[in-house]
Amino acid sequence: MFRSKMKAGAVVLAVLSATTPLWAAGPASARSAGSPCAGSVAPLSVEESRLSWVLPDDADPTKAESTSFAQQMIEGGGFQDYGPAFTRALCRTPNLKAATAFVKREGQDLWQSAVKRAQRPGRATGALPYSDDRPLYWTRLQSTATLRRWAADFSLSEAQRSTLITTFDQASRGMFDINFPSGKGVKRVIMSGFDPYTLDGGTTGSAAGTVGNNIRHGNPSGATALALDGTTYKTEDGRTAYVQAYTLPVNYTEFQAGYLEDTVGPFMRPGPRRVDASITVSQAGDSVFNLEQWNGRYHGVSPGNDHSQPCPTVNGTPQLPVDNHGCDSTVVDRWGGPKKFSLTDPPQWTTTTLPIAQMIKANTGASIPRPPGDEWPDQSVAFGVVWHTNYTEFPDCSSAQQVTRNSPPPTEYPPTTAPTPPDAGSCSYSGGGGNYLSNESGYRNTLLRDRMGLKIPAGHIHTPDMQRFEKPFDVSDSTFDAWRLAIVAQAGNLIHVVADNS
């Protein structure tokens, strides 16, 4: 459907229910259109509710922008025709079987369109830079909101609707189109990125009905996934590395449902298409790439994009997993997890098997232009690359007393003193990547590696933070774009080093 989309600005005016995404069509419109598909007033998800959010006008913050931020992202990516076409086709879907096939096909189409946009600088649609990851995120939410408010012309239970939404969501993340060649003459590398996050809050203007500027956030790890998906790389030994990528949501619920394991697991099983390396990537801060040594099982202190928060602190004190089992990630049963688990099964810690020494020695930032404001001391490179060995543990799993080790981690490699590993019998509080979903992606990926008995390179890379805007409310600018381009380029270099050493 989307491959043959109309040119920008050429949306055909027709009946509202056939052209407007259903999240934007109210019940009055449905009645006037006389369509059983024109939408309901069913509540949207937390993430979908941000589709209507509006920023203040940058030139005059006492006024609101005339268009929602989400629509600016959708149009900026050239995806403005996707939602209306999705709605029209959905309204013609006759039964559940057809709807299931439709949402999977259209989700994959959206992902592939976003990948093509990211990899074709001279032919990018829309006004936003080709490398921008945000149009995919907001277009996806537009479609899931449509599915949530769809009045199907056949019996559709809420469980079936939920399954359709999940299928579309996974398909639009590249989770269904991973395809590696078989054989021993190639290398197979899989990597993940993330959605934008921390979208609430930020600097505000005085215009009524507007929101803080955190809504503008993007994620360079998601941009990296779009830039690398389906690409090849000639390794140092002359073989061809095939890189396949996908993106993860910033929500605990989907992680617990097995999004990561269901995507990577099939390619860790024995067979001719088994991966040679599996890397998770997310955004952190500063002007440095952190190669995380230890991943912890503990999670849930900070809320996800859907406001889920399984393990908030209580009066400033961390909860213990012995008191709240939601504080620990649980293994997906179908991927080797026991039906009943204790604090020590699954393990509290996993470790990286990435080629740390080679990734640092490769000097991956030397060929990357430094973006404005890059603070890494060595000005001959864009960003530093550091072996990140710090972590925080509960030495006694029944006590909230915490100990942080190897902090700050040394920037030289190898360090003069070897890092101290977690104590035997300790419980994790945070890995080097914290106890948010980036750490959880690293934990689940490396735990899956271990449960499959693999010795492949697997681990987590934290990128610098690209949220550097020149003005309070502009949706994009040259500095923001320069940081994304530099991070994506160096992240790609690091992943190529992994391919060389897999």
CSV table of C-alpha atoms in Angstrom, one decimal, residues 229-448:
chain,number,residue,atom,x,y,z
A,229,ASP,CA,19.1,-2.7,8.5
A,230,GLY,CA,19.7,-4.9,5.5
A,231,THR,CA,23.2,-3.5,4.8
A,232,THR,CA,26.4,-5.5,4.1
A,233,TYR,CA,30.0,-5.0,5.2
A,234,LYS,CA,33.2,-6.5,3.8
A,235,THR,CA,35.0,-7.8,6.9
A,236,GLU,CA,38.8,-7.9,7.4
A,237,ASP,CA,38.9,-11.6,6.5
A,238,GLY,CA,37.2,-10.9,3.2
A,239,ARG,CA,33.8,-12.3,4.1
A,240,THR,CA,30.6,-10.4,3.8
A,241,ALA,CA,28.7,-9.4,7.0
A,242,TYR,CA,25.0,-9.1,6.7
A,243,VAL,CA,23.4,-6.7,9.3
A,244,GLN,CA,19.8,-7.0,10.3
A,245,ALA,CA,18.2,-4.5,12.7
A,246,TYR,CA,15.0,-3.9,14.6
A,247,THR,CA,13.8,-1.4,17.2
A,248,LEU,CA,12.5,-2.0,20.7
A,249,PRO,CA,9.8,-0.1,22.6
A,250,VAL,CA,10.6,1.8,25.8
A,251,ASN,CA,8.1,-0.2,27.8
A,252,TYR,CA,8.5,-3.0,30.4
A,253,THR,CA,5.2,-4.6,29.2
A,254,GLU,CA,6.5,-5.5,25.8
A,255,PHE,CA,9.8,-6.7,27.1
A,256,GLN,CA,8.0,-9.0,29.5
A,257,ALA,CA,5.9,-10.3,26.6
A,258,GLY,CA,9.1,-11.4,24.9
A,259,TYR,CA,9.6,-8.9,22.1
A,260,LEU,CA,13.4,-9.2,22.2
A,261,GLU,CA,13.6,-13.0,22.7
A,262,ASP,CA,11.0,-13.7,20.0
A,263,THR,CA,13.0,-11.6,17.5
A,264,VAL,CA,16.5,-12.8,18.3
A,265,GLY,CA,15.9,-16.3,19.7
A,266,PRO,CA,15.1,-17.9,16.3
A,267,PHE,CA,18.5,-16.8,15.1
A,268,MET,CA,20.3,-18.2,18.1
A,269,ARG,CA,19.0,-21.7,17.6
A,270,PRO,CA,21.1,-24.2,15.7
A,271,GLY,CA,20.9,-23.9,11.9
A,272,PRO,CA,22.5,-22.5,8.8
A,273,ARG,CA,21.2,-18.9,9.6
A,274,ARG,CA,22.4,-18.7,13.3
A,275,VAL,CA,23.8,-15.3,14.1
A,276,ASP,CA,27.5,-14.6,14.6
A,277,ALA,CA,26.9,-11.6,16.8
A,278,SER,CA,24.0,-9.9,18.6
A,279,ILE,CA,24.2,-6.3,19.8
A,280,THR,CA,21.8,-4.1,21.7
A,281,VAL,CA,22.2,-0.3,21.4
A,282,SER,CA,20.6,2.5,23.3
A,283,GLN,CA,21.2,6.2,24.2
A,284,ALA,CA,22.9,7.4,27.3
A,285,GLY,CA,24.7,10.7,27.7
A,286,ASP,CA,27.7,12.9,27.3
A,287,SER,CA,30.1,12.6,24.4
A,288,VAL,CA,31.1,8.9,24.8
A,289,PHE,CA,30.1,5.4,23.7
A,290,ASN,CA,30.0,3.1,26.7
A,291,LEU,CA,30.6,-0.6,26.2
A,292,GLU,CA,28.7,-2.1,29.1
A,293,GLN,CA,30.5,-5.0,30.9
A,294,TRP,CA,27.8,-6.1,33.4
A,295,ASN,CA,24.0,-6.2,32.9
A,296,GLY,CA,21.8,-6.5,35.9
A,297,ARG,CA,18.5,-8.3,36.3
A,298,TYR,CA,16.9,-5.5,38.4
A,299,HIS,CA,14.6,-3.1,36.6
A,300,GLY,CA,11.6,-0.8,36.9
A,301,VAL,CA,12.7,2.3,38.9
A,302,SER,CA,12.0,4.7,36.0
A,303,PRO,CA,8.7,4.8,34.1
A,304,GLY,CA,8.5,3.7,30.5
A,305,ASN,CA,6.8,5.6,27.7
A,306,ASP,CA,3.5,4.0,28.7
A,307,HIS,CA,4.1,5.2,32.4
A,308,SER,CA,4.5,1.6,33.5
A,309,GLN,CA,6.9,1.4,36.5
A,310,PRO,CA,7.2,-2.0,38.1
A,311,CYS,CA,9.6,-1.1,40.9
A,312,PRO,CA,9.5,2.6,42.0
A,313,THR,CA,11.5,3.6,45.0
A,314,VAL,CA,9.5,3.9,48.2
A,315,ASN,CA,10.3,7.1,50.2
A,316,GLY,CA,13.5,7.3,48.2
A,317,THR,CA,14.6,3.8,49.1
A,318,PRO,CA,14.9,1.0,46.5
A,319,GLN,CA,12.5,-1.9,46.8
A,320,LEU,CA,14.0,-5.4,47.1
A,321,PRO,CA,13.1,-8.2,44.8
A,322,VAL,CA,12.3,-10.4,47.8
A,323,ASP,CA,9.5,-7.9,48.6
A,324,ASN,CA,8.5,-7.1,45.1
A,325,HIS,CA,9.1,-9.7,42.4
A,326,GLY,CA,8.3,-7.0,39.8
A,327,CYS,CA,11.7,-5.5,40.5
A,328,ASP,CA,13.4,-8.4,38.6
A,329,SER,CA,13.2,-9.2,34.9
A,330,THR,CA,11.6,-12.6,34.4
A,331,VAL,CA,12.7,-14.9,31.6
A,332,VAL,CA,10.2,-15.7,28.8
A,333,ASP,CA,9.3,-19.4,29.4
A,334,ARG,CA,9.4,-20.3,25.7
A,335,TRP,CA,13.0,-19.2,25.6
A,336,GLY,CA,14.4,-21.2,28.4
A,337,GLY,CA,12.9,-19.6,31.5
A,338,PRO,CA,11.7,-21.7,34.4
A,339,LYS,CA,8.1,-21.5,35.3
A,340,LYS,CA,9.1,-20.7,38.9
A,341,PHE,CA,12.2,-18.7,39.6
A,342,SER,CA,14.1,-17.5,42.6
A,343,LEU,CA,16.4,-14.5,43.1
A,344,THR,CA,19.3,-16.6,41.7
A,345,ASP,CA,17.6,-18.2,38.8
A,346,PRO,CA,17.8,-16.5,36.3
A,347,PRO,CA,21.1,-15.1,37.2
A,348,GLN,CA,21.4,-11.6,38.7
A,349,TRP,CA,24.2,-10.6,36.3
A,350,THR,CA,25.2,-11.3,32.7
A,351,THR,CA,28.4,-10.1,31.0
A,352,THR,CA,29.4,-8.8,27.6
A,353,THR,CA,31.3,-10.9,25.1
A,354,LEU,CA,31.8,-8.0,22.7
A,355,PRO,CA,35.4,-7.6,21.5
A,356,ILE,CA,36.1,-4.6,23.8
A,357,ALA,CA,39.8,-4.3,23.1
A,358,GLN,CA,39.3,-4.3,19.4
A,359,MET,CA,36.4,-1.8,19.5
A,360,ILE,CA,38.5,0.7,21.5
A,361,LYS,CA,41.6,0.1,19.4
A,362,ALA,CA,39.8,0.6,16.2
A,363,ASN,CA,39.6,4.4,16.8
A,364,THR,CA,36.1,4.5,15.4
A,365,GLY,CA,35.6,8.2,15.8
A,366,ALA,CA,38.6,9.3,13.8
A,367,SER,CA,36.6,9.5,10.5
A,368,ILE,CA,33.6,11.2,12.0
A,369,PRO,CA,33.1,15.0,12.0
A,370,ARG,CA,32.7,16.3,15.5
A,371,PRO,CA,29.3,17.8,16.1
A,372,PRO,CA,29.0,21.3,17.7
A,373,GLY,CA,29.4,21.0,21.5
A,374,ASP,CA,31.2,17.6,21.4
A,375,GLU,CA,33.1,17.5,24.8
A,376,TRP,CA,35.3,14.5,24.3
A,377,PRO,CA,38.8,15.7,25.3
A,378,ASP,CA,40.6,14.1,22.3
A,379,GLN,CA,39.6,16.4,19.5
A,380,SER,CA,41.0,14.1,16.8
A,381,VAL,CA,37.9,11.9,17.2
A,382,ALA,CA,34.1,12.5,17.4
A,383,PHE,CA,33.4,10.6,20.6
A,384,GLY,CA,35.3,8.5,23.0
A,385,VAL,CA,34.8,4.7,23.5
A,386,VAL,CA,35.0,3.5,27.0
A,387,TRP,CA,34.9,0.0,28.7
A,388,HIS,CA,32.1,0.8,31.1
A,389,THR,CA,32.6,-1.5,34.1
A,390,ASN,CA,30.7,0.2,37.0
A,391,TYR,CA,27.6,-1.4,38.6
A,392,THR,CA,25.6,-1.2,41.8
A,393,GLU,CA,24.7,-4.3,43.8
A,394,PHE,CA,22.9,-5.4,47.0
A,395,PRO,CA,25.7,-7.5,48.6
A,396,ASP,CA,23.0,-8.9,50.9
A,397,CYS,CA,19.8,-9.6,49.0
A,398,SER,CA,17.6,-9.0,52.0
A,399,SER,CA,19.1,-5.5,52.7
A,400,ALA,CA,18.6,-2.2,50.8
A,401,GLN,CA,22.2,-1.2,51.5
A,402,GLN,CA,23.9,-0.7,48.1
A,403,VAL,CA,27.5,-0.8,46.9
A,404,THR,CA,28.8,0.8,43.7
A,405,ARG,CA,32.0,-0.5,42.2
A,406,ASN,CA,34.4,0.5,39.5
A,407,SER,CA,33.0,4.0,39.5
A,408,PRO,CA,34.0,6.1,37.7
A,409,PRO,CA,35.4,3.5,35.2
A,410,PRO,CA,38.8,4.4,33.8
A,411,THR,CA,38.9,5.8,30.3
A,412,GLU,CA,42.2,4.1,29.5
A,413,TYR,CA,42.3,0.6,28.1
A,414,PRO,CA,43.4,-1.7,29.4
A,415,PRO,CA,43.0,-0.2,32.9
A,416,THR,CA,45.9,-0.3,35.3
A,417,THR,CA,43.7,-2.3,37.8
A,418,ALA,CA,41.3,-5.0,36.7
A,419,PRO,CA,37.6,-4.2,37.5
A,420,THR,CA,36.0,-5.9,40.4
A,421,PRO,CA,33.2,-8.2,39.4
A,422,PRO,CA,29.9,-8.5,41.3
A,423,ASP,CA,30.0,-10.5,44.5
A,424,ALA,CA,28.9,-14.1,44.4
A,425,GLY,CA,25.4,-14.3,45.8
A,426,SER,CA,24.8,-10.6,45.4
A,427,CYS,CA,21.6,-9.1,43.9
A,428,SER,CA,21.8,-6.5,41.2
A,429,TYR,CA,20.5,-3.0,41.5
A,430,SER,CA,21.9,-1.5,38.3
A,431,GLY,CA,24.3,-2.6,35.6
A,432,GLY,CA,26.7,-0.3,33.9
A,433,GLY,CA,23.7,0.9,31.8
A,434,GLY,CA,21.5,1.5,34.9
A,435,ASN,CA,18.3,-0.4,35.6
A,436,TYR,CA,16.2,1.0,32.8
A,437,LEU,CA,15.2,-0.7,29.6
A,438,SER,CA,18.5,-0.3,27.9
A,439,ASN,CA,20.1,-2.4,30.6
A,440,GLU,CA,17.2,-4.8,30.3
A,441,SER,CA,17.8,-5.2,26.6
A,442,GLY,CA,21.5,-6.0,27.3
A,443,TYR,CA,20.5,-8.4,30.0
A,444,ARG,CA,17.9,-10.3,28.0
A,445,ASN,CA,20.1,-10.5,24.9
A,446,THR,CA,23.2,-11.9,26.8
A,447,LEU,CA,21.1,-14.2,28.9
A,448,LEU,CA,19.6,-15.6,25.7
